[in-house]
mmCIF file of C-alpha atoms and ligand atoms in Angstrom:
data_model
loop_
_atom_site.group_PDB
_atom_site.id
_atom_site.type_symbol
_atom_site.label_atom_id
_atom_site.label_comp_id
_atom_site.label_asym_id
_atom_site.label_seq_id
_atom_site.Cartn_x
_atom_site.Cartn_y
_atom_site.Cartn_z
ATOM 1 C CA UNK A 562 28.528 74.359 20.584
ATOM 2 C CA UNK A 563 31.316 75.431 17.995
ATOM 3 C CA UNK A 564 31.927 78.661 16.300
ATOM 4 C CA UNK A 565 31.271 79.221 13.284
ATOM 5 C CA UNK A 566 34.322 79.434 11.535
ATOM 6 C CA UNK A 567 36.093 76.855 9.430
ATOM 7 C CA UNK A 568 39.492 75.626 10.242
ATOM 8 C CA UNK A 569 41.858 73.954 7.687
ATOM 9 C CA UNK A 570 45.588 72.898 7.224
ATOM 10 C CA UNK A 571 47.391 70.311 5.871
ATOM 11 C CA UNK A 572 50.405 68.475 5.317
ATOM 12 C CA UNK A 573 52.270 66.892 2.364
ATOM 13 C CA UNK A 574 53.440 63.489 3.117
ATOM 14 C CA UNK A 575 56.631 63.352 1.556
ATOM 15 C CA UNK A 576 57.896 62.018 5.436
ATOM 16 C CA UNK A 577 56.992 61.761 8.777
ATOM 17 C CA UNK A 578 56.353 64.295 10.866
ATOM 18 C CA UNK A 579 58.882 66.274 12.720
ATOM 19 C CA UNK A 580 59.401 68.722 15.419
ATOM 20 C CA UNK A 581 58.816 71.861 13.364
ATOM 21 C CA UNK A 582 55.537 70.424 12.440
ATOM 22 C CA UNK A 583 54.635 70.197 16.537
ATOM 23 C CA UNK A 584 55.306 73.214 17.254
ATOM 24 C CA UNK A 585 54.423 75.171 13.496
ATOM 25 C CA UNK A 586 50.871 74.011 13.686
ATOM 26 C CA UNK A 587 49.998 70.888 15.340
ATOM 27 C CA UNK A 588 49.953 72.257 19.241
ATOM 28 C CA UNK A 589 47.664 74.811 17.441
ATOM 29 C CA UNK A 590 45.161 72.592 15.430
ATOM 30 C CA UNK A 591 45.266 70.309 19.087
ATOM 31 C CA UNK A 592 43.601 73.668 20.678
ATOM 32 C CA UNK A 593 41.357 74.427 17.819
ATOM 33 C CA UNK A 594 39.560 71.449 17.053
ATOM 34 C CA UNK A 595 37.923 71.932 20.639
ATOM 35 C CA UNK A 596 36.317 75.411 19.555
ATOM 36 C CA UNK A 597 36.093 75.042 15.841
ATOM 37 C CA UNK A 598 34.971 72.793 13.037
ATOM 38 C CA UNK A 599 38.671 71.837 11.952
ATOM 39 C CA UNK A 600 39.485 69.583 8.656
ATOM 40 C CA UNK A 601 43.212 68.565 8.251
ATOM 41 C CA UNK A 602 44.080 67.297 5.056
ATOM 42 C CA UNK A 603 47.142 64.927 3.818
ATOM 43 C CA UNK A 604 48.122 66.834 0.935
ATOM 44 C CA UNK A 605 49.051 63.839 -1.396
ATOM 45 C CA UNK A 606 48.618 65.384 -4.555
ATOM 46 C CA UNK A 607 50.838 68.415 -3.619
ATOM 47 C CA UNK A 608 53.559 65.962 -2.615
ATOM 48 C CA UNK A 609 53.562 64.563 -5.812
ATOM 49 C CA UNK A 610 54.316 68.058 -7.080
ATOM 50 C CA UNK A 611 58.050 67.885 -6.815
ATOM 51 C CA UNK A 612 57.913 63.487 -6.259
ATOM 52 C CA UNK A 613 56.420 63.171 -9.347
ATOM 53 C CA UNK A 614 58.428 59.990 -9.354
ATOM 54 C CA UNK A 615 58.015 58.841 -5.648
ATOM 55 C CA UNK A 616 54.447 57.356 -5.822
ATOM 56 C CA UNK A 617 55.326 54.596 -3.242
ATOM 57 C CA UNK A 618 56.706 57.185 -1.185
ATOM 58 C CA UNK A 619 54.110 59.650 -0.970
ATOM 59 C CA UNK A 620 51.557 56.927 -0.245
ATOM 60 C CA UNK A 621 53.934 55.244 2.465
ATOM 61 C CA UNK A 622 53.800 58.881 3.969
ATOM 62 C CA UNK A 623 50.026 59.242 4.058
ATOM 63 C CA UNK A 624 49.914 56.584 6.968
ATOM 64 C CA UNK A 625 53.298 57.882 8.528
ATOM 65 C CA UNK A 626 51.511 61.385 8.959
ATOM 66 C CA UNK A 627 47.889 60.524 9.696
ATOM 67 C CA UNK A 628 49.689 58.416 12.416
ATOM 68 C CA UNK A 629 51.470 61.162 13.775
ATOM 69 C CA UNK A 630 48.538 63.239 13.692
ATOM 70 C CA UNK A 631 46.568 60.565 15.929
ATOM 71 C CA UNK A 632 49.684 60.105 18.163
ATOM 72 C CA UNK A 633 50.069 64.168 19.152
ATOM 73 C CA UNK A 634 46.394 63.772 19.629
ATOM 74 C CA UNK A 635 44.272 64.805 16.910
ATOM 75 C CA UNK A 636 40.874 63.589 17.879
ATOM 76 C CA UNK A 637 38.875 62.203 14.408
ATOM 77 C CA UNK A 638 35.596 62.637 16.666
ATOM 78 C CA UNK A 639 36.949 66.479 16.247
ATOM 79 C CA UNK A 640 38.658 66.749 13.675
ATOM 80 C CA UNK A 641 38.057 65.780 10.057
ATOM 81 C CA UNK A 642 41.333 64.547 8.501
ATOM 82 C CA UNK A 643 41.049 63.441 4.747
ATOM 83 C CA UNK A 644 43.114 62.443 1.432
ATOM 84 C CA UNK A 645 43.501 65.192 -0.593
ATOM 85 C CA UNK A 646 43.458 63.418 -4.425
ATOM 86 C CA UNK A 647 39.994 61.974 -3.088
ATOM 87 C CA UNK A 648 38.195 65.475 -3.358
ATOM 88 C CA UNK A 649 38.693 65.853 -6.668
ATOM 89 C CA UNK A 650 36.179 69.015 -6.709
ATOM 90 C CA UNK A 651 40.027 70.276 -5.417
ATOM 91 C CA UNK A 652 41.331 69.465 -8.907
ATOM 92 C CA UNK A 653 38.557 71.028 -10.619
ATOM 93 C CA UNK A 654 38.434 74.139 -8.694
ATOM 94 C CA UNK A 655 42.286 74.939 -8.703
ATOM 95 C CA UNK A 656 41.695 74.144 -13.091
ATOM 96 C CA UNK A 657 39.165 77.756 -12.748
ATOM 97 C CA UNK A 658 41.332 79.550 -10.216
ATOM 98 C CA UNK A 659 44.125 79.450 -12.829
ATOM 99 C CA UNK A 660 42.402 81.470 -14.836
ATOM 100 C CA UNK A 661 42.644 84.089 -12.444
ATOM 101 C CA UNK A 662 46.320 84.587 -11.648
ATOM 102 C CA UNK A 663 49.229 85.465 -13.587
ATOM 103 C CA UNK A 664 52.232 83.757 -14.460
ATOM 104 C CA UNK A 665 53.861 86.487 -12.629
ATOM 105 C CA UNK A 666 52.600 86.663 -9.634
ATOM 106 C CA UNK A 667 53.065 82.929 -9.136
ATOM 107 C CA UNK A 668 56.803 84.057 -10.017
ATOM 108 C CA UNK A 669 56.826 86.085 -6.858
ATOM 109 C CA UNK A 670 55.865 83.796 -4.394
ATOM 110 C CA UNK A 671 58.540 83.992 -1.922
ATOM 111 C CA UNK A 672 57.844 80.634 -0.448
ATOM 112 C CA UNK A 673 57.555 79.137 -4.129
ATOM 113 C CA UNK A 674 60.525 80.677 -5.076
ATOM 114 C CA UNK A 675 62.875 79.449 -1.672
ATOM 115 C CA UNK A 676 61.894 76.144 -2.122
ATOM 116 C CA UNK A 677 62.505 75.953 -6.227
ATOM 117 C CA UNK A 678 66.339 77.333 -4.992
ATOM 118 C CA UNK A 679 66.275 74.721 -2.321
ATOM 119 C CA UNK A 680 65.389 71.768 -4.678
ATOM 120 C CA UNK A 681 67.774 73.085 -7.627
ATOM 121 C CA UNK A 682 65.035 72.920 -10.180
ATOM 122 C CA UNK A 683 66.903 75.238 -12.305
ATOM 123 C CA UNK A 684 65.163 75.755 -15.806
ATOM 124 C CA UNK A 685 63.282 72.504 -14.976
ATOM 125 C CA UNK A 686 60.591 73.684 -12.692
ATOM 126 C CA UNK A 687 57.792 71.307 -12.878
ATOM 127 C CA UNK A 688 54.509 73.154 -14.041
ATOM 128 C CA UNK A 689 52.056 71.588 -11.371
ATOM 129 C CA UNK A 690 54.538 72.749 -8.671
ATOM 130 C CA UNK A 691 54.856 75.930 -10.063
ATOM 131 C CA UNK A 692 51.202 76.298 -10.027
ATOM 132 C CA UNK A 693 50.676 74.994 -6.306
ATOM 133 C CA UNK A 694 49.916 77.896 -4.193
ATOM 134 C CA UNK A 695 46.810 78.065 -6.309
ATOM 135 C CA UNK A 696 45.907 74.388 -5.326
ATOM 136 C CA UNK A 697 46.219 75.309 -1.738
ATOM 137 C CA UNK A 698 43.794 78.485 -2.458
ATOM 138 C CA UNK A 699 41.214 75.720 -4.002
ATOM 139 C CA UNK A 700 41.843 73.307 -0.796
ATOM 140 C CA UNK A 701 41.203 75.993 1.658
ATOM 141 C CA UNK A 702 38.367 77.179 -0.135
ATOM 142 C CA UNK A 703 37.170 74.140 -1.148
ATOM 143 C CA UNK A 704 35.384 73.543 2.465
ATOM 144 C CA UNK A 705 35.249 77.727 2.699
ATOM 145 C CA UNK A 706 37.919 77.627 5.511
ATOM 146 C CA UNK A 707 38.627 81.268 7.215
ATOM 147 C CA UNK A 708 41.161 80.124 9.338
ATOM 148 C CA UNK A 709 44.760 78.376 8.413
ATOM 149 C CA UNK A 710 46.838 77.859 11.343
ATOM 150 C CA UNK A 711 50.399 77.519 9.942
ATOM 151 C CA UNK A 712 53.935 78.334 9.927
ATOM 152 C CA UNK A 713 54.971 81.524 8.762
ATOM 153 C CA UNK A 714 56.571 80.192 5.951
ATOM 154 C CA UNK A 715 52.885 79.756 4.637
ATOM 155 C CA UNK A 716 51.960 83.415 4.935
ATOM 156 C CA UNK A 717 52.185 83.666 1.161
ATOM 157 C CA UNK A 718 49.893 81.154 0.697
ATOM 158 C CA UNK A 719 47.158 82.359 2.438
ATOM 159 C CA UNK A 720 47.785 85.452 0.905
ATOM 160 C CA UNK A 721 47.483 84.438 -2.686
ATOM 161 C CA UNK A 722 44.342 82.327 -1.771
ATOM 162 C CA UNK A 723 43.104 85.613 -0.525
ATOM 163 C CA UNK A 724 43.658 87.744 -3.703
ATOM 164 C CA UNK A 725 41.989 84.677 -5.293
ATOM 165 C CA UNK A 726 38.775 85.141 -3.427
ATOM 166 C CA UNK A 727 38.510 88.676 -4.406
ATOM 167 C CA UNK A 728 39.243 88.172 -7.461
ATOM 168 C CA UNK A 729 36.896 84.972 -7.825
ATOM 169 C CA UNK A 730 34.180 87.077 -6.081
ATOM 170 C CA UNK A 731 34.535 90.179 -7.986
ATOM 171 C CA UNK A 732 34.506 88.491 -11.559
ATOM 172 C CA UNK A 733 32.102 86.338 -11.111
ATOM 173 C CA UNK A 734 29.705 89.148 -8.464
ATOM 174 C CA UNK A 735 29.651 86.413 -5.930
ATOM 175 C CA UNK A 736 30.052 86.304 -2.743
ATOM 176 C CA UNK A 737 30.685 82.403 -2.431
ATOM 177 C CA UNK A 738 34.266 82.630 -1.089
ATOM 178 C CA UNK A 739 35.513 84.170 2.696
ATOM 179 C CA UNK A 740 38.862 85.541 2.946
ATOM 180 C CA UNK A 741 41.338 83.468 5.225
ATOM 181 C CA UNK A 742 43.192 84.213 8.295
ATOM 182 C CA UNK A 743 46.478 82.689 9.085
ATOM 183 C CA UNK A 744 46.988 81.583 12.861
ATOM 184 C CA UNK A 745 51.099 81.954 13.328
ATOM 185 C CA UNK A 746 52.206 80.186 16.898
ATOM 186 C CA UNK A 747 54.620 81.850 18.601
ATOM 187 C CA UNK A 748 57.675 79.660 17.836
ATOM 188 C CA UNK A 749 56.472 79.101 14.053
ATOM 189 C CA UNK A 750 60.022 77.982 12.340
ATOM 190 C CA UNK A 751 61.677 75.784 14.417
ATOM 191 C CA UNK A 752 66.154 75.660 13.222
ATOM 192 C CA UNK A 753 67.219 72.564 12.153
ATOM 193 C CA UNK A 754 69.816 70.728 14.046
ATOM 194 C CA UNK A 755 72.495 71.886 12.275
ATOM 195 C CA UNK A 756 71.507 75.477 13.543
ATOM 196 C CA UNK A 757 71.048 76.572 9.952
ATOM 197 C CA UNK A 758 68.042 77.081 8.076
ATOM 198 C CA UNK A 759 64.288 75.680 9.371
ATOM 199 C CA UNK A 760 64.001 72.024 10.060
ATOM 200 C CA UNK A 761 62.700 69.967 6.885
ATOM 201 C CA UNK A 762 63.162 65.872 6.393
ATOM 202 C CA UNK A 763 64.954 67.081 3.436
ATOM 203 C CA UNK A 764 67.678 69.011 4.658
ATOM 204 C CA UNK A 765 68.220 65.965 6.854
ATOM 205 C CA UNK A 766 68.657 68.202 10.166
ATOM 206 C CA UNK A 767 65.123 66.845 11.678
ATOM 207 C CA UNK A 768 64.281 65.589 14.963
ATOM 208 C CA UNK A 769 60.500 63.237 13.999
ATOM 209 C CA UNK A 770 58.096 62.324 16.369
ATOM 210 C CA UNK A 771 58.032 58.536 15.844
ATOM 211 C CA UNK A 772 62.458 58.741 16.711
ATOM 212 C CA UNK A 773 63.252 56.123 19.148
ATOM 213 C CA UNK A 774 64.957 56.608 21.912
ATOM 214 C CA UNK A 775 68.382 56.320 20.795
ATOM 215 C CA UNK A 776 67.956 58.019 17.769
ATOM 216 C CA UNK A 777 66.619 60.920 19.449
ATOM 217 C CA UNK A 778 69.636 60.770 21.542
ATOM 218 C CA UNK A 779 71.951 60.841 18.291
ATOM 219 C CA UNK A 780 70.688 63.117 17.118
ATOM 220 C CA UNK A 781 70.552 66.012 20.326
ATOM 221 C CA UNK A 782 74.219 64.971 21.075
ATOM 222 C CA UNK A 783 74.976 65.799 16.996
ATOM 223 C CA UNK A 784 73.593 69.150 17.972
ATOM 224 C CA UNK A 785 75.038 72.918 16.602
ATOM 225 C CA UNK A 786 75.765 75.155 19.382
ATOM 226 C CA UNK A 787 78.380 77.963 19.921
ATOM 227 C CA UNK A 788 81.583 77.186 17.513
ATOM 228 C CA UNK A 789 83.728 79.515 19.252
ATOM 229 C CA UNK A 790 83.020 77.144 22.650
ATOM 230 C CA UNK A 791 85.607 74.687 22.573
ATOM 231 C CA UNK A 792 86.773 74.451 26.812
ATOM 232 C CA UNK A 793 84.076 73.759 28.914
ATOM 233 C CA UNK A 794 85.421 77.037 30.869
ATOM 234 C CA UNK A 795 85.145 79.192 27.884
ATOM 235 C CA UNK A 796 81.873 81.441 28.272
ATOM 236 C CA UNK A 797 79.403 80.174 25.504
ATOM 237 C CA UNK A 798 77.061 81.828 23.271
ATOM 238 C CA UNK A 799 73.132 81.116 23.676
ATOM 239 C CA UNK A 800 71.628 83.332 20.617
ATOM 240 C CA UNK A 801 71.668 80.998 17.320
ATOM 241 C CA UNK A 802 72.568 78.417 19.885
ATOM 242 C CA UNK A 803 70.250 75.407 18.846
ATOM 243 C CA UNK A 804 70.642 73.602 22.254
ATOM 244 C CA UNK A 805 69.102 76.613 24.046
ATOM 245 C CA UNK A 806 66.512 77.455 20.981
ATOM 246 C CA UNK A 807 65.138 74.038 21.234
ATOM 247 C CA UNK A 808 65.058 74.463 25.363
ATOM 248 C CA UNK A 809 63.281 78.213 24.829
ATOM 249 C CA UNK A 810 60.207 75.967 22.818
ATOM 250 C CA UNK A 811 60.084 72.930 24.601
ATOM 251 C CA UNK A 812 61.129 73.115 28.184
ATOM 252 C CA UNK A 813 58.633 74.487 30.360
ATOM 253 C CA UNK A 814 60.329 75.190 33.339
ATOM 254 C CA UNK A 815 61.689 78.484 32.087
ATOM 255 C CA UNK A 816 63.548 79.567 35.439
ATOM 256 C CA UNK A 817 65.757 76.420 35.259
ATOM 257 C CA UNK A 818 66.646 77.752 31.199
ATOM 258 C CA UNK A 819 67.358 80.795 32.248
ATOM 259 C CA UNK A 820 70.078 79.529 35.008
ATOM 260 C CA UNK A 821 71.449 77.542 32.342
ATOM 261 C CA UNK A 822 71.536 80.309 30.230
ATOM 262 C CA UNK A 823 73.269 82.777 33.066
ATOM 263 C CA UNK A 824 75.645 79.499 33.570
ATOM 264 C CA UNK A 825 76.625 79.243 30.187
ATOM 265 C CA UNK A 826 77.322 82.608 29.246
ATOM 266 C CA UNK A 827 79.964 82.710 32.745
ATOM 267 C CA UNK A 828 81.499 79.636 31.097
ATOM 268 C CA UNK A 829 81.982 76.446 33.283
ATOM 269 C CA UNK A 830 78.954 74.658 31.100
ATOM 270 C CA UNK A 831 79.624 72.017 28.710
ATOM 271 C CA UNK A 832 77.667 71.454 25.449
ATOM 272 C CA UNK A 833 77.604 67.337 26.728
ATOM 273 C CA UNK A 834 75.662 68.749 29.936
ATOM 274 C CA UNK A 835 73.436 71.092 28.304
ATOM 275 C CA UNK A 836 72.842 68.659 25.193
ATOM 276 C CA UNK A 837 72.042 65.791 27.643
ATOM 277 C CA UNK A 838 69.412 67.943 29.699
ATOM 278 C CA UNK A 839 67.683 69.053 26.356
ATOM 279 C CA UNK A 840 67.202 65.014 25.520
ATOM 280 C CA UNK A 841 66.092 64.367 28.673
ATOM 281 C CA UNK A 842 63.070 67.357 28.010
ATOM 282 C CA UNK A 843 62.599 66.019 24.309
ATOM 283 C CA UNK A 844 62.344 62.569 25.379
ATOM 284 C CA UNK A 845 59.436 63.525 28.344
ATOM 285 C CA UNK A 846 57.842 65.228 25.740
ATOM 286 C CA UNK A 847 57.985 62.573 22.874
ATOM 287 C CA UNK A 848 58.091 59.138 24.913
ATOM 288 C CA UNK A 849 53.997 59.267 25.602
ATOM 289 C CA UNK A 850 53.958 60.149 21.276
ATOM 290 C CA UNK A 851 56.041 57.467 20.300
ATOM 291 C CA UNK A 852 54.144 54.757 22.591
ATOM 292 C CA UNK A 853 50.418 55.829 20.818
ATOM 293 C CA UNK A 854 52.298 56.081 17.567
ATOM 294 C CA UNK A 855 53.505 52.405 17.775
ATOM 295 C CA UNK A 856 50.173 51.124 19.556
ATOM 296 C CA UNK A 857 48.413 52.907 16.582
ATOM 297 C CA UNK A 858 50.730 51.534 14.014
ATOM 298 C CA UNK A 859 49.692 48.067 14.859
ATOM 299 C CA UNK A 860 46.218 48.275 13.256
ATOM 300 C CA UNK A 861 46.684 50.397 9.797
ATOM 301 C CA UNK A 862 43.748 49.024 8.311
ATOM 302 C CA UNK A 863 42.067 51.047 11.066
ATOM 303 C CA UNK A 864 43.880 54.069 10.139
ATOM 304 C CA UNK A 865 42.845 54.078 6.563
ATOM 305 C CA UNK A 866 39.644 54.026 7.746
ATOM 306 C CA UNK A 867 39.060 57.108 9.771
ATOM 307 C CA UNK A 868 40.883 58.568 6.831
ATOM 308 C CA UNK A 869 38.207 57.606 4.506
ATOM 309 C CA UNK A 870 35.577 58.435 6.788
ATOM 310 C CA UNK A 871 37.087 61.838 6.949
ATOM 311 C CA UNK A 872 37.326 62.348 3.344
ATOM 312 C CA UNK A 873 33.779 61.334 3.022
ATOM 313 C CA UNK A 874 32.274 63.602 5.258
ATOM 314 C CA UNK A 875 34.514 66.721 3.381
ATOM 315 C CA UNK A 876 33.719 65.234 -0.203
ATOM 316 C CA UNK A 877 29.670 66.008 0.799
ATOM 317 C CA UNK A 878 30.962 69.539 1.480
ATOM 318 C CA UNK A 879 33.258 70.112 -1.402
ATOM 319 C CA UNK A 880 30.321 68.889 -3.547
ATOM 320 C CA UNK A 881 28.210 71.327 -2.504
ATOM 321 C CA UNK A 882 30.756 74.545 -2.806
ATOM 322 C CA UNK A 883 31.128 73.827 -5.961
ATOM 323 C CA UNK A 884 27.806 73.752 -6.948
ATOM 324 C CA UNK A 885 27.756 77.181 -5.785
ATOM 325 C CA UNK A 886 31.021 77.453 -8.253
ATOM 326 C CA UNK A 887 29.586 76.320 -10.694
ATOM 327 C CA UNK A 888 26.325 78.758 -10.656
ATOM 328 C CA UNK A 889 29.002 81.717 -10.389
ATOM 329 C CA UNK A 890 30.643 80.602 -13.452
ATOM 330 C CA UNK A 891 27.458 79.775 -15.446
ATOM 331 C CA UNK A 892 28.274 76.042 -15.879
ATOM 332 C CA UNK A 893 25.921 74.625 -13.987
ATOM 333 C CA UNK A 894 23.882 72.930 -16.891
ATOM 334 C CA UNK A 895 20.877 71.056 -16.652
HETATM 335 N N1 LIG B 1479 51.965 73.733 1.745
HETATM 336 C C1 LIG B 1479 51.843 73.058 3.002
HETATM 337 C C2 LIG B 1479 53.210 72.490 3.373
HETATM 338 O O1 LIG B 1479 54.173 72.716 2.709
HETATM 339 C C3 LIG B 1479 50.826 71.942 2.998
HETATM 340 C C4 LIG B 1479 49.453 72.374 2.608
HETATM 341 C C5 LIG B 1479 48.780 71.978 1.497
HETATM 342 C C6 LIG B 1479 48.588 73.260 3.315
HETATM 343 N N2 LIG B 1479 47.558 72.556 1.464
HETATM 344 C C7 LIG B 1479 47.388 73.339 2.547
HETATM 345 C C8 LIG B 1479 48.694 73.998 4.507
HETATM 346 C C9 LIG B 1479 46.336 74.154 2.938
HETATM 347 C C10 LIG B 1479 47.616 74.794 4.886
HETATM 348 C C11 LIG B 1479 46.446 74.891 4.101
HETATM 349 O O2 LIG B 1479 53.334 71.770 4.325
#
């Protein structure tokens, strides 16, 4: 038997799925769909959000992602994966959730507010994208989630959803809506490649799951590490060292990091050596991912269906939360 509570992430499919998704949140949800009820959604509609003009790519990317999601090992017997723009109670509840938040505190978002920097929207920010953290309140709450296991970069997500509960509950004296917890993994923002800022498809420093072999390769031996190590002989630097970052989450033999570490540090290591090890790890890792990822990709019809399966089975719920909306906010006419 599962517990009770209600799990629920998502993605937007603006790209395949990379390493800081695996270790961010999809190890998690591959742990939690065995004790909880667990819906992941493809966030389509928040892709469009800043790809207003991309339609062919977001809905490329649905299929890229619900593959990766089935290659890692998301179980659809466990887990209910659906299309976001096909609950379109979603729509409708983030239209009465606006109501309840202010232009300014959407302009405080932090994460909001990184990623309109990061996309140089200037003066041009897009309304709907402006507006999404409130979407994501409506598709947690949609299916009454009250867990989120995400990176920390979502923190301020979950946190807005959760002033929009209270708020929701206390306007309306309801007690429809749970407050959410966010589940942060240990690693939660994985650096890039370039050793800079967190890896995204969009600052083009990603390693995906679905890499083949030699681009996996390529891109480990294209790897930041220490600047100031340029002899082998020269002792090397191993904090804000990507090589040994990416080693820390992914290599479980810790004792044989750690001598690499010690080995480093003396000098006498090369990056070639220490790069080469860390694709051998990655590649353990990934090889049995990308071989179920390509199997998988053979048959997409199939794919599309357990999606719409999925999105069935959360449409009945979503129906019936906001019928309980609905009563709160004295529209439910008959
Ligand atoms: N904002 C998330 C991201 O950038 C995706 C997302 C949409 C999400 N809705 C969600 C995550 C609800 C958790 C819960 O990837």
């Amino acid at each position: 038997m599962k517990k009770q509570d209600v799990v629920l992430t998502g993605d937007r499919p603006t790209g395949p799925l990379h390493l800081g998704h695996y270790v961010g949140s999809l190890l998690n949800r591959i742990k939690l769909q065995d004790v909880y009820k667990q819906y992941v959604m493809i966030a389509d509609v928040q892709a469009l959000t800043d790809n207003a003009a991309n339609p062919q790519k977001v809905r490329d990317n649905v299929l890229e992602v619900a593959l990766d999601y089935l290659a890692v090992g998301i179980d659809p017997q466990k887990t209910t994966v659906f299309i976001q723009s096909m609950i379109p109670e979603i729509a409708e509840l983030t239209v009465f959730y606006l109501n309840l938040v202010t232009v300014n505190r959407l302009k405080r978002n932090p994460t909001v507010k990184t990623e309109i920097q990061q996309k140089g929207f200037g003066e041009s920010i897009p309304a709907g994208f402006f507006v999404y953290p409130v979407s994501q309140a409506a598709d947690i709450t949609i299916v009454k989630a009250n867990l989120v296991p995400v990176g920390n970069d979502q923190l301020p997500m979950i946190e807005q959803t959760n002033e929009i509960v209270r708020t929701f509950n206390r306007t309306y004296s309801t007690d429809v809506f749970c407050e959410a917890k966010a589940l942060i993994p240990k690693v939660s923002r994985l650096v890039g490649l370039d050793g800079q800022a967190k890896m995204s498809k969009s600052l083009n420093n990603a390693i995906f799951l679905g890499d083949d072999v030699d681009t996996l390769k390529k891109r480990v031996m294209s790897m930041y590490t220490d600047p100031g190590h340029i002899r082998v002989e020269d002792p090397g630097k191993v904090e804000g060292n990507a090589v040994f970052t990416y080693l820390d989450a992914f290599d479980p033999d810790v004792v044989k990091v750690q001598e690499l570490k010690d080995h480093y540090q003396a000098g006498g290591l090369g990056d070639v050596k220490i790069k080469k090890y860390l694709f051998e790890v990655l590649n353990a890792m990934l090889e049995p991912i990308r071989k179920r990822r390509l199997e998988l990709g053979q048959d997409k019809a199939e794919v599309m269906r357990m999606l719409l399966a999925g999105t069935e089975k959360t449409r009945e719920v979503a129906q019936q939360t906001m019928r309980h909306v609905k009563q709160a906010l004295k529209l439910d006419y008959q």
